[in-house]
Short mmCIF file of C-alpha atoms and ligand atoms in Angstrom, two decimals:
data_model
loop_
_atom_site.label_atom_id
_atom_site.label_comp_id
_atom_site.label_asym_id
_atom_site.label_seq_id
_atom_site.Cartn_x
_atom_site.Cartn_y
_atom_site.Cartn_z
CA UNK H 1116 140.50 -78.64 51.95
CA UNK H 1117 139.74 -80.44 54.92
CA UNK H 1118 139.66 -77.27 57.00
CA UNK H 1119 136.79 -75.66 54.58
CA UNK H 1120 133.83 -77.15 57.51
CA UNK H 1121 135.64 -75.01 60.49
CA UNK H 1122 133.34 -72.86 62.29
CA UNK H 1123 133.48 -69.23 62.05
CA UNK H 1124 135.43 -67.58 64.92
CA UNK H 1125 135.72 -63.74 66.41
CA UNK H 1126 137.30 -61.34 64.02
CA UNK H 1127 139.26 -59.58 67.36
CA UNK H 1128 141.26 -62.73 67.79
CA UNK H 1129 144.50 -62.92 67.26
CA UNK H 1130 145.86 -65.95 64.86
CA UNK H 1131 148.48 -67.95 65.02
CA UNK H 1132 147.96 -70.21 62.23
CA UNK H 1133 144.83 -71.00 60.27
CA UNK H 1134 144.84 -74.56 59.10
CA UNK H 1135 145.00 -75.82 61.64
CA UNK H 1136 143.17 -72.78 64.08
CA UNK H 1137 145.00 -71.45 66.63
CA UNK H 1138 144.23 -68.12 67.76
CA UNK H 1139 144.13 -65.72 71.36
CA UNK H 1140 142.20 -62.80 72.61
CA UNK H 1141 143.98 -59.56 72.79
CA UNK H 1142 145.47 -59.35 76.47
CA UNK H 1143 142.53 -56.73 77.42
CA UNK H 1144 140.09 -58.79 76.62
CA UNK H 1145 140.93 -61.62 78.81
CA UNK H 1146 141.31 -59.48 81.93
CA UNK H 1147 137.49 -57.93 81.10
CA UNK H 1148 135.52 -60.79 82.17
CA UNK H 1149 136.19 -63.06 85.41
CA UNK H 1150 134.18 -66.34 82.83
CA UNK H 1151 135.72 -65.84 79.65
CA UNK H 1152 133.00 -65.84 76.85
CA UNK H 1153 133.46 -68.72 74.59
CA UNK H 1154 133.91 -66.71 71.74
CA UNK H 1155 137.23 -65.36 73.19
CA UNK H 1156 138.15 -68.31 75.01
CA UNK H 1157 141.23 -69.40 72.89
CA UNK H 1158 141.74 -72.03 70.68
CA UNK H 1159 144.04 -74.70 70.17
CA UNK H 1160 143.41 -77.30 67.34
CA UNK H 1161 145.95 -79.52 66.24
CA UNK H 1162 144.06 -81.28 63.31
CA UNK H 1163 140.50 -80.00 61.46
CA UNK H 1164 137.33 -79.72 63.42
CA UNK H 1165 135.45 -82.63 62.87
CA UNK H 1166 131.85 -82.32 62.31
CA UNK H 1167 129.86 -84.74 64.61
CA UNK H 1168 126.34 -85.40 64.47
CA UNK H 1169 124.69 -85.56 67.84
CA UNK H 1170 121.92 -87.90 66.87
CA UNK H 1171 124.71 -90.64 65.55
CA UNK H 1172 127.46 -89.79 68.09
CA UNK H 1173 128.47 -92.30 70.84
CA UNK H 1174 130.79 -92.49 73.35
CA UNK H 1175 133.00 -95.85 74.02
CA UNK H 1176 134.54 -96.48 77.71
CA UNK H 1177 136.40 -99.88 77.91
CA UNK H 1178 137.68 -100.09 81.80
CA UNK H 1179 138.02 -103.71 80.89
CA UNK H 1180 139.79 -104.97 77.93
CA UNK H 1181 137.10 -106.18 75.76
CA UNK H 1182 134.52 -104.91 77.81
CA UNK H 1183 133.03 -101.35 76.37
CA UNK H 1184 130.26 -99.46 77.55
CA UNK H 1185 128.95 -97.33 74.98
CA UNK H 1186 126.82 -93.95 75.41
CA UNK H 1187 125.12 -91.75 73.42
CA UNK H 1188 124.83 -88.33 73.94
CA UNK H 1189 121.15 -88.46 75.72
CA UNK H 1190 122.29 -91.27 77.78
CA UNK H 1191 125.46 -89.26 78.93
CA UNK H 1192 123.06 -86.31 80.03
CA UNK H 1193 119.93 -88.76 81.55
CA UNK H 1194 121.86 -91.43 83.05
CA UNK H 1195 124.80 -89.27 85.39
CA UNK H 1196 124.45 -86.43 87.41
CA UNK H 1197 125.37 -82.98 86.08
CA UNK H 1198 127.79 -81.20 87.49
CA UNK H 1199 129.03 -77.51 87.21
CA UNK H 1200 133.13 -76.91 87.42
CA UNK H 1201 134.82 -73.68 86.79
CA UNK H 1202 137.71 -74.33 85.65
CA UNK H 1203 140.66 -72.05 83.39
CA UNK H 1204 142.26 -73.96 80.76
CA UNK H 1205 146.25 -72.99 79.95
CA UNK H 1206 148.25 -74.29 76.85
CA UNK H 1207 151.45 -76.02 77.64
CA UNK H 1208 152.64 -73.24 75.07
CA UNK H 1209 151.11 -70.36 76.75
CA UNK H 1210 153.84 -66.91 76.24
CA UNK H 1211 156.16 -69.00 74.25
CA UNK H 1212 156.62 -65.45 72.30
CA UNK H 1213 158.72 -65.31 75.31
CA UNK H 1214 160.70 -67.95 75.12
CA UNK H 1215 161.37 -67.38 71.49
CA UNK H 1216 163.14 -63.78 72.19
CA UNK H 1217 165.99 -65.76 74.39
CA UNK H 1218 166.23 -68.13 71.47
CA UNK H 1219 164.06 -69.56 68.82
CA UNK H 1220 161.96 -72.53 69.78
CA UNK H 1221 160.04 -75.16 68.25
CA UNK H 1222 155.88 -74.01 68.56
CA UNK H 1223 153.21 -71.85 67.75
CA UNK H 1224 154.26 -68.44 69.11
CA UNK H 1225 151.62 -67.30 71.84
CA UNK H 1226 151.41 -64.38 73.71
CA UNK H 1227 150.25 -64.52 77.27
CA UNK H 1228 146.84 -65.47 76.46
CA UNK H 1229 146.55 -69.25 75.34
CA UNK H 1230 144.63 -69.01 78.90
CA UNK H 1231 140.89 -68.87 79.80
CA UNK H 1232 138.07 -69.69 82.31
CA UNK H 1233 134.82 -71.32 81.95
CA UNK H 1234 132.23 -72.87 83.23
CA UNK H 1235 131.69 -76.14 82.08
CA UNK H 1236 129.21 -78.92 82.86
CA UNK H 1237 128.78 -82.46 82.36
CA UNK H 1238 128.75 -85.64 83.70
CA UNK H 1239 131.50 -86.56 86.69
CA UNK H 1240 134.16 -89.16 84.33
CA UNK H 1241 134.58 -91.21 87.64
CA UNK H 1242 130.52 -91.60 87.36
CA UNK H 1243 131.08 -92.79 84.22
CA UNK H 1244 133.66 -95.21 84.73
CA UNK H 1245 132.13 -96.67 87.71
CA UNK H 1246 128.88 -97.39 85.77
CA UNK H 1247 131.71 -99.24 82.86
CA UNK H 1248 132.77 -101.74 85.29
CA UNK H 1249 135.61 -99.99 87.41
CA UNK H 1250 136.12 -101.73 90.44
CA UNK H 1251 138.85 -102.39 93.52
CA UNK H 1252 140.17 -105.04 91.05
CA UNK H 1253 140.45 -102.53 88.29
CA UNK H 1254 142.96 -100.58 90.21
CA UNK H 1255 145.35 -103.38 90.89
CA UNK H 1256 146.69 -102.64 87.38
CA UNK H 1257 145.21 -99.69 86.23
CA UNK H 1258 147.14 -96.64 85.81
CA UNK H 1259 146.04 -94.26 83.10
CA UNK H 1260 142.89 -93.16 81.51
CA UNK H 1261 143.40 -92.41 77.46
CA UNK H 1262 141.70 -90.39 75.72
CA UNK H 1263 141.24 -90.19 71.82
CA UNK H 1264 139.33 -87.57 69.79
CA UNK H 1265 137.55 -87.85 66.55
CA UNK H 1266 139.45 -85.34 64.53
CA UNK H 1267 142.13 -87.14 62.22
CA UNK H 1268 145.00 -86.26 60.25
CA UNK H 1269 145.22 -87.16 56.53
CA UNK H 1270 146.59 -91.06 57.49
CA UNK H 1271 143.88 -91.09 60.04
CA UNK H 1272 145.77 -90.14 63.10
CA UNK H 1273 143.61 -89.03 66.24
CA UNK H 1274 144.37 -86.61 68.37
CA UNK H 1275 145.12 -88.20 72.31
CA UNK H 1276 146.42 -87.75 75.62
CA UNK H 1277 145.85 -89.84 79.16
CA UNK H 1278 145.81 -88.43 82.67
CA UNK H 1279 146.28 -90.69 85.75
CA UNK H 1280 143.89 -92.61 87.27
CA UNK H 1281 143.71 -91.20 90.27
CA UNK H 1282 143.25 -88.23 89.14
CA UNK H 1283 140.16 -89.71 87.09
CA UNK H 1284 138.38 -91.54 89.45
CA UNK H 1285 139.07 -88.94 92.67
CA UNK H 1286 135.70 -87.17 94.27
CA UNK H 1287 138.16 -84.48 94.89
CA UNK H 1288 139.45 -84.28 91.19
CA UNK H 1289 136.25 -83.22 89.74
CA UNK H 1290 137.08 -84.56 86.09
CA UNK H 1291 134.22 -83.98 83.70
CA UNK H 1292 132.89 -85.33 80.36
CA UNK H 1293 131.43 -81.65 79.25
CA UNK H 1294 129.16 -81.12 77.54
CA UNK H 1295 128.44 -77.53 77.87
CA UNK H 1296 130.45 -74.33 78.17
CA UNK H 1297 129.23 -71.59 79.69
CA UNK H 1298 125.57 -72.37 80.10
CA UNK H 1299 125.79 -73.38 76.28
CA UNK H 1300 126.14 -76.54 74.43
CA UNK H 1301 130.28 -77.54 73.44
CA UNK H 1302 130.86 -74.69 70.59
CA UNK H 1303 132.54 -76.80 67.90
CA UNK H 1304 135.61 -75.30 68.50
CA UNK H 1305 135.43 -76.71 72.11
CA UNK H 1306 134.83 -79.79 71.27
CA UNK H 1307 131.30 -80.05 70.67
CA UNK H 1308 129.54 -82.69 71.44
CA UNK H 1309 131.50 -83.63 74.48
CA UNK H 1310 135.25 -82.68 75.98
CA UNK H 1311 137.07 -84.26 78.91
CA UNK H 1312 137.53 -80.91 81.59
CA UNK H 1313 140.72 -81.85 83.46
CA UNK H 1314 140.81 -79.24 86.20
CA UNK H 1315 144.88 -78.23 86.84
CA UNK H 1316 146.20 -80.09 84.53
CA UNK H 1317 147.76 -78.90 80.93
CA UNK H 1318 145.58 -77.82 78.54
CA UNK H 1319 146.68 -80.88 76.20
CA UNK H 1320 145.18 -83.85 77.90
CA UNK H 1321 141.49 -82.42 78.25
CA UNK H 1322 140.81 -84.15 74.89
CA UNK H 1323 138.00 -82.67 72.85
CA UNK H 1324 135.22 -84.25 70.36
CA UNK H 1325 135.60 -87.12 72.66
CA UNK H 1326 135.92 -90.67 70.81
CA UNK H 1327 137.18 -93.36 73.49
CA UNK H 1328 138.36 -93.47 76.58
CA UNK H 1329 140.08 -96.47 78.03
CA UNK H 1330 141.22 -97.86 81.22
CA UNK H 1331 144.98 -99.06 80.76
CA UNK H 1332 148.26 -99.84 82.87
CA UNK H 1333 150.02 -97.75 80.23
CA UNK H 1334 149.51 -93.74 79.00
CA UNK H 1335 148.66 -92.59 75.56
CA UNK H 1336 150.65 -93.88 72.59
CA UNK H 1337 149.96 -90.69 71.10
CA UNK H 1338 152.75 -88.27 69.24
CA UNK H 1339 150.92 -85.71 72.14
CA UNK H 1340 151.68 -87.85 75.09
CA UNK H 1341 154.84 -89.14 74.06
CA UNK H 1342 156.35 -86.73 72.26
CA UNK H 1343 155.28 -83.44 72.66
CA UNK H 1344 154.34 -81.49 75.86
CA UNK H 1345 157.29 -82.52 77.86
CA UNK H 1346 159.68 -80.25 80.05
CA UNK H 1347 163.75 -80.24 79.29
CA UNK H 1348 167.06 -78.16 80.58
CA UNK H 1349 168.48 -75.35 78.19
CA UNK H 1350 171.49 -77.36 78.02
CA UNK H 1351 168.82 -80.01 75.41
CA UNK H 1352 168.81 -79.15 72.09
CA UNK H 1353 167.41 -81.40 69.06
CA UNK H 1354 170.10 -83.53 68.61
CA UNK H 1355 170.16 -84.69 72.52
CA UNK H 1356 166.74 -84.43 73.12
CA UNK H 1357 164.95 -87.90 75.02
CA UNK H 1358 162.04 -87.56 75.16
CA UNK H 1359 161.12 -90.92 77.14
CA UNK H 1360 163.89 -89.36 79.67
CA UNK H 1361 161.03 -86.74 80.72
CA UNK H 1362 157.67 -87.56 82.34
CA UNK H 1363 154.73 -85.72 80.56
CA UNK H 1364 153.56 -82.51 81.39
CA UNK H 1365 150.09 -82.85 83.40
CA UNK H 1366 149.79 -80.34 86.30
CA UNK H 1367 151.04 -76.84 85.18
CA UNK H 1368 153.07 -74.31 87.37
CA UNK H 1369 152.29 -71.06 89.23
CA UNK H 1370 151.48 -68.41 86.36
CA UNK H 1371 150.52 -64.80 86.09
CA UNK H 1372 150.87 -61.91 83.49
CA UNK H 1373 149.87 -58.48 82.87
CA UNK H 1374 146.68 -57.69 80.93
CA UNK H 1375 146.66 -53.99 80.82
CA UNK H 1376 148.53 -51.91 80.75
CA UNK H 1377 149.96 -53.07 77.06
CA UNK H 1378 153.98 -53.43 76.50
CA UNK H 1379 154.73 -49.98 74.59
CA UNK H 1380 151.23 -48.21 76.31
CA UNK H 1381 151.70 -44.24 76.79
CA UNK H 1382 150.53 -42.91 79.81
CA UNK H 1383 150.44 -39.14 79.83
CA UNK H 1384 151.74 -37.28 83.87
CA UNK H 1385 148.17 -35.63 84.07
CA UNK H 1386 146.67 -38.96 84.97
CA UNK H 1387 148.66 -39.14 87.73
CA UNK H 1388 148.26 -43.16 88.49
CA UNK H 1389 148.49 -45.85 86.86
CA UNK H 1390 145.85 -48.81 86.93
CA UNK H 1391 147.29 -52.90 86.39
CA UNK H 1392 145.14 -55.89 85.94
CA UNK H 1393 145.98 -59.58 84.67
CA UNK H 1394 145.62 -62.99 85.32
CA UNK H 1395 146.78 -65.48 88.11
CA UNK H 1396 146.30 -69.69 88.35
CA UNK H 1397 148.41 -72.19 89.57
CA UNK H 1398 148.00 -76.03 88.27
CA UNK H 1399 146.97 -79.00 90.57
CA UNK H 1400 143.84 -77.11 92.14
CA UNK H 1401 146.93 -74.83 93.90
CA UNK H 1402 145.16 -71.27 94.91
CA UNK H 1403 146.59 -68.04 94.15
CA UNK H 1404 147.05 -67.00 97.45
CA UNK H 1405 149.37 -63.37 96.37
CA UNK H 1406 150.16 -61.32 93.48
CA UNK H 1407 153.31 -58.69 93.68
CA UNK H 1408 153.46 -56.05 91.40
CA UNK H 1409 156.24 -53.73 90.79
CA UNK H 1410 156.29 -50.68 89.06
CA UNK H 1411 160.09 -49.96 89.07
CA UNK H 1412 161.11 -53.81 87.32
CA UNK H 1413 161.27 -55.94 90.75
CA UNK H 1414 163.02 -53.10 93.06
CA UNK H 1415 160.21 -52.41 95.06
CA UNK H 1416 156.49 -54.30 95.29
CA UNK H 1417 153.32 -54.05 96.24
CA UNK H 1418 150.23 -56.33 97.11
CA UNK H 1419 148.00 -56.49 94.11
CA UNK H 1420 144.18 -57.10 95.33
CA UNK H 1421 142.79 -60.73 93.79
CA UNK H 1422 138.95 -61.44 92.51
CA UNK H 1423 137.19 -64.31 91.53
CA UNK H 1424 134.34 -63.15 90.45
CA UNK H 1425 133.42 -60.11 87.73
CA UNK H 1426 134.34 -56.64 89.34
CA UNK H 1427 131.77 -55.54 91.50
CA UNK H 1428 130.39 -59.10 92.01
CA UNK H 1429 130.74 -60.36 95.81
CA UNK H 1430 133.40 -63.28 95.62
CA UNK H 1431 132.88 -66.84 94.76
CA UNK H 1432 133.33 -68.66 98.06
CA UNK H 1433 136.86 -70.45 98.62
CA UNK H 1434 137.36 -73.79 97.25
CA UNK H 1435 138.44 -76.60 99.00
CA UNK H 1436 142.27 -77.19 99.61
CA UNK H 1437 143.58 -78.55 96.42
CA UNK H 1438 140.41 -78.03 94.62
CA UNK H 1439 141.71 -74.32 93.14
CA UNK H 1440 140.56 -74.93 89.79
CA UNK H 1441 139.97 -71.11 88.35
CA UNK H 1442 142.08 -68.16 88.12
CA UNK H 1443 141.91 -64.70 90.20
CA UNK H 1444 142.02 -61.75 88.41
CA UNK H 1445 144.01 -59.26 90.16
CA UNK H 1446 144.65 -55.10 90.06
CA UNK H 1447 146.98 -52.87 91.25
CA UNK H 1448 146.30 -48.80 91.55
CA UNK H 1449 149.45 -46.52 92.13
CA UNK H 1450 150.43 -43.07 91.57
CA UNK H 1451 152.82 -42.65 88.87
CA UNK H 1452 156.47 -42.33 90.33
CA UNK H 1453 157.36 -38.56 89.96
CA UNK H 1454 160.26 -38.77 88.20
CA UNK H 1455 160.09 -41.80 85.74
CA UNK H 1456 160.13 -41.46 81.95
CA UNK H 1457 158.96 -44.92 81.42
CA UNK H 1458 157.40 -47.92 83.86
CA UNK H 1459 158.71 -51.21 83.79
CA UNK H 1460 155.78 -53.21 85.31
CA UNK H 1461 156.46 -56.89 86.30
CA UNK H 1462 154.18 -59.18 88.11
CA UNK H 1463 154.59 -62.58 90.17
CA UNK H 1464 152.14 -64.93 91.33
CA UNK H 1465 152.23 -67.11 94.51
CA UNK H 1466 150.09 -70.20 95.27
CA UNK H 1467 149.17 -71.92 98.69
CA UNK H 1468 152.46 -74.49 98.11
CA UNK H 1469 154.50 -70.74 98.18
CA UNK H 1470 155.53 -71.74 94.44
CA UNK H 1471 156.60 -68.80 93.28
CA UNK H 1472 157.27 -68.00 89.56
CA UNK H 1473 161.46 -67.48 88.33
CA UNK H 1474 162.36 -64.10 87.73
CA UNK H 1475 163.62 -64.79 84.63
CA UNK H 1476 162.95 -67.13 81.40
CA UNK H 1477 166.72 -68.09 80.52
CA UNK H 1478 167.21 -70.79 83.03
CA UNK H 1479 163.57 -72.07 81.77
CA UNK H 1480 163.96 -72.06 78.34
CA UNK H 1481 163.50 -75.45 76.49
CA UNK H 1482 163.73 -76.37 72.98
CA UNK H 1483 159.48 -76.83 72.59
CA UNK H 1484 159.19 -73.17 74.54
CA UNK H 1485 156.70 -74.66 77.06
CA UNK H 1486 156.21 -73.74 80.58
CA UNK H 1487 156.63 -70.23 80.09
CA UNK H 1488 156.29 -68.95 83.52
CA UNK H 1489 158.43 -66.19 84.14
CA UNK H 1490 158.07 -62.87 85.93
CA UNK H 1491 155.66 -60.75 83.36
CA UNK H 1492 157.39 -57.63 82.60
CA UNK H 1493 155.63 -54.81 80.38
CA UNK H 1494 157.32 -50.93 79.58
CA UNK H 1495 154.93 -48.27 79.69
CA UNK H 1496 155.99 -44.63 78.56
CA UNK H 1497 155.10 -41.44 80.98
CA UNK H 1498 154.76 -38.35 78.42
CA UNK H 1499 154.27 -35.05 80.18
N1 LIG M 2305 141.64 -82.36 71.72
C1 LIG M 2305 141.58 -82.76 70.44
N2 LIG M 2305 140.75 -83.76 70.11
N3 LIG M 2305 142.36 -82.18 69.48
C2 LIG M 2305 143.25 -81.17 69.79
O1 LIG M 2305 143.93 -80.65 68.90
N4 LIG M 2305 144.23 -79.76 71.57
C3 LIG M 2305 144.60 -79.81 73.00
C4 LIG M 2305 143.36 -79.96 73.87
N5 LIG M 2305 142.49 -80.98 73.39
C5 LIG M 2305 143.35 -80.74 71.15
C6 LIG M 2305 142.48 -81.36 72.08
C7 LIG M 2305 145.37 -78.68 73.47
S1 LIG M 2305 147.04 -78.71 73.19
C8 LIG M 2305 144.82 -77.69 74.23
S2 LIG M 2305 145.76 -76.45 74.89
C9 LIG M 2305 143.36 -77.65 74.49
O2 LIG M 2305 142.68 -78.72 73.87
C10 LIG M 2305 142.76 -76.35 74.01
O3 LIG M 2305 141.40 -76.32 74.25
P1 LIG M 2305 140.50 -75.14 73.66
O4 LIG M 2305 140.71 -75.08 72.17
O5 LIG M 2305 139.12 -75.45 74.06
O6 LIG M 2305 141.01 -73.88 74.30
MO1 LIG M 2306 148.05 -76.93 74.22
#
């Protein structure tokens, strides 16, 4: 069993397969801390956790063809600056569950929280690929940086993605080669003993148990870039499906979902209000700038307050424009309507671009059930 070295995980998480393991917090977990502890951070492995040894490991970074600079972990921490990031990390295939209750899709079926936020550090990947020989020349033909892990499939198959270059070698894009999460070193389910952290952009290209990376005029050749992780219209089905007609997925859309109350929840009249609290993030380094909350399903709203930071804790500073790269946690207090029986709560996030999420998921389903996005609606019962 190739899967018989994965580490141990959290019993409270929620799986969505084993082999390979994919699993989610419960929804109230996720809203509890503003740094998700790596423990409930969620987990998306496509292939067996490879077991690396840091002593042997090395890192190869060909910006020339031919030419490869190779690092070992020591090097990677001594020879670049470390930098902090805190960044949140969403699954292309984050409340698919969603998307499957309009009509079946293709995909692991997550709830809304194949999302989470951590601090990482590392070494800056432009620091990196300056030091392998990336120069003004370089960038007459490069376009893409690739990315392959070292976990394998049976026929020897890596996992890998790319992201553009500009995005790679940008001050502003703060792309890192992590090596720790959360004050910690990479858990092995992170990627341990190095990542890439691709701030706003899809969960699927921030490649973990980092292999390679190379400097190229063309993306990844991987199933995952190529593929997979790709948008389409509701009118696509299997048997039309392109996928070289779409580009790939790399920044993600405006999001935001409930955490608490849970759909189903009972909340008896002698409590008299009603307390909401979830998640908003926007891809690209886009800030959160509003979060309306209805009690009533979308007839009337009101202004949910936003935090980054744990509650109680003063505020992080803002970011820089386009630099957005963590979520706000948000909550709403209200009295409980006099007459209502039962609460249909929805929420909708806006970002500084006014993006604003669609009210409903129809006109956004897709065969793979990805970019999930819609308004979150939960139903709450009032008992007297
Ligand atoms: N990197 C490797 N090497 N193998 C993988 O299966 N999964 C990707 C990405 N990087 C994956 C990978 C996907 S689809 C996601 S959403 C994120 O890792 C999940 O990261 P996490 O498990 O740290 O939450
Ligand atoms: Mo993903």
């Amino acid at each position: 069993d190739p899967y018989s070295s994965d580490p141990e995980r959290h019993p409270v998480l929620h799986i969505n397969s084993l082999k390979p393991f994919n699993a989610e917090a419960p929804p109230e977990i996720l809203s509890d801390s503003y740094i998700t502890p790596s423990a409930f951070f969620f987990k998306r492995n496509h292939l067996p956790v490879p077991q690396v040894d840091p002593a042997s490991y090395r890192l190869h970074v060909e910006v020339l063809p031919g030419r490869v600079l190779t690092l070992s972990l020591e090097e990677l921490k001594t020879r670049f600056p470390k930098h902090t990031v805190t960044a949140t990390l969403q699954c292309a295939g984050n409340r698919r569950s969603e998307m499957n209750k309009v009509k079946q899709v293709k995909g692991l079926n997550w709830g809304i929280a194949a999302i989470s936020n951590a601090t990482w550090g590392g070494a800056k990947l432009r620091d990196v690929l300056l030091a392998a020989g990336y120069e003004p020349e370089v960038a007459q033909w490069a376009r893409h940086v690739q990315f392959e892990g070292l976990d394998r499939d049976v026929t020897g198959t890596t996992y890998g993605a790319s992201i553009p270059i500009n995005k790679a070698v940008s001050e502003q894009g703060d792309v890192l080669l992590a090596y720790e999460m959360n004050c910690e070193e990479l858990p092995a389910d992170h990627g341990f003993p190095v990542r890439v952290v691709v701030p706003g952009t899809v969960g699927a290209r921030n490649v973990k148990w980092l292999g390679k990376i190379t400097v190229s005029a063309e993306e990844s050749s991987s199933h995952w870039q190529q593929n997979d992780y790709k948008g389409f219209s509701p009118g696509t089905d299997w048997d039309t499906v392109d996928f070289k007609s779409a580009p790939a997925i790399q920044e993600l859309p405006i999001q935001s979902a409930i955490t608490t109350p849970a759909d189903g929840a009972v909340i008896y009249r002698s409590a008299e209000q009603v307390t909401v609290n979830g998640y908003a993030w926007s891809g690209g380094g886009r800030e959160v700038v509003r979060v309306d909350v209805s009690l009533d399903g979308g007839k009337t709203w009101q202004v949910a307050q936003l935090r980054s930071s744990d509650k109680g804790q003063p505020d992080k500073p803002s970011p820089q424009p386009g630099q957005a790269w963590a979520w706000k946690l948000w909550e709403v207090t209200a009295p409980l309507p006099p007459e209502a029986q039962e609460l249909e709560i929805v929420c909708k996030a806006v970002d500084n671009s006014y993006n604003m999420q669609p009210d409903t998921v129809a006109p956004i389903w897709n065969l793979r059930g990805v970019l999930s996005n819609a308004w979150h609606r939960v139903k709450v019962e009032i008992r007297e």
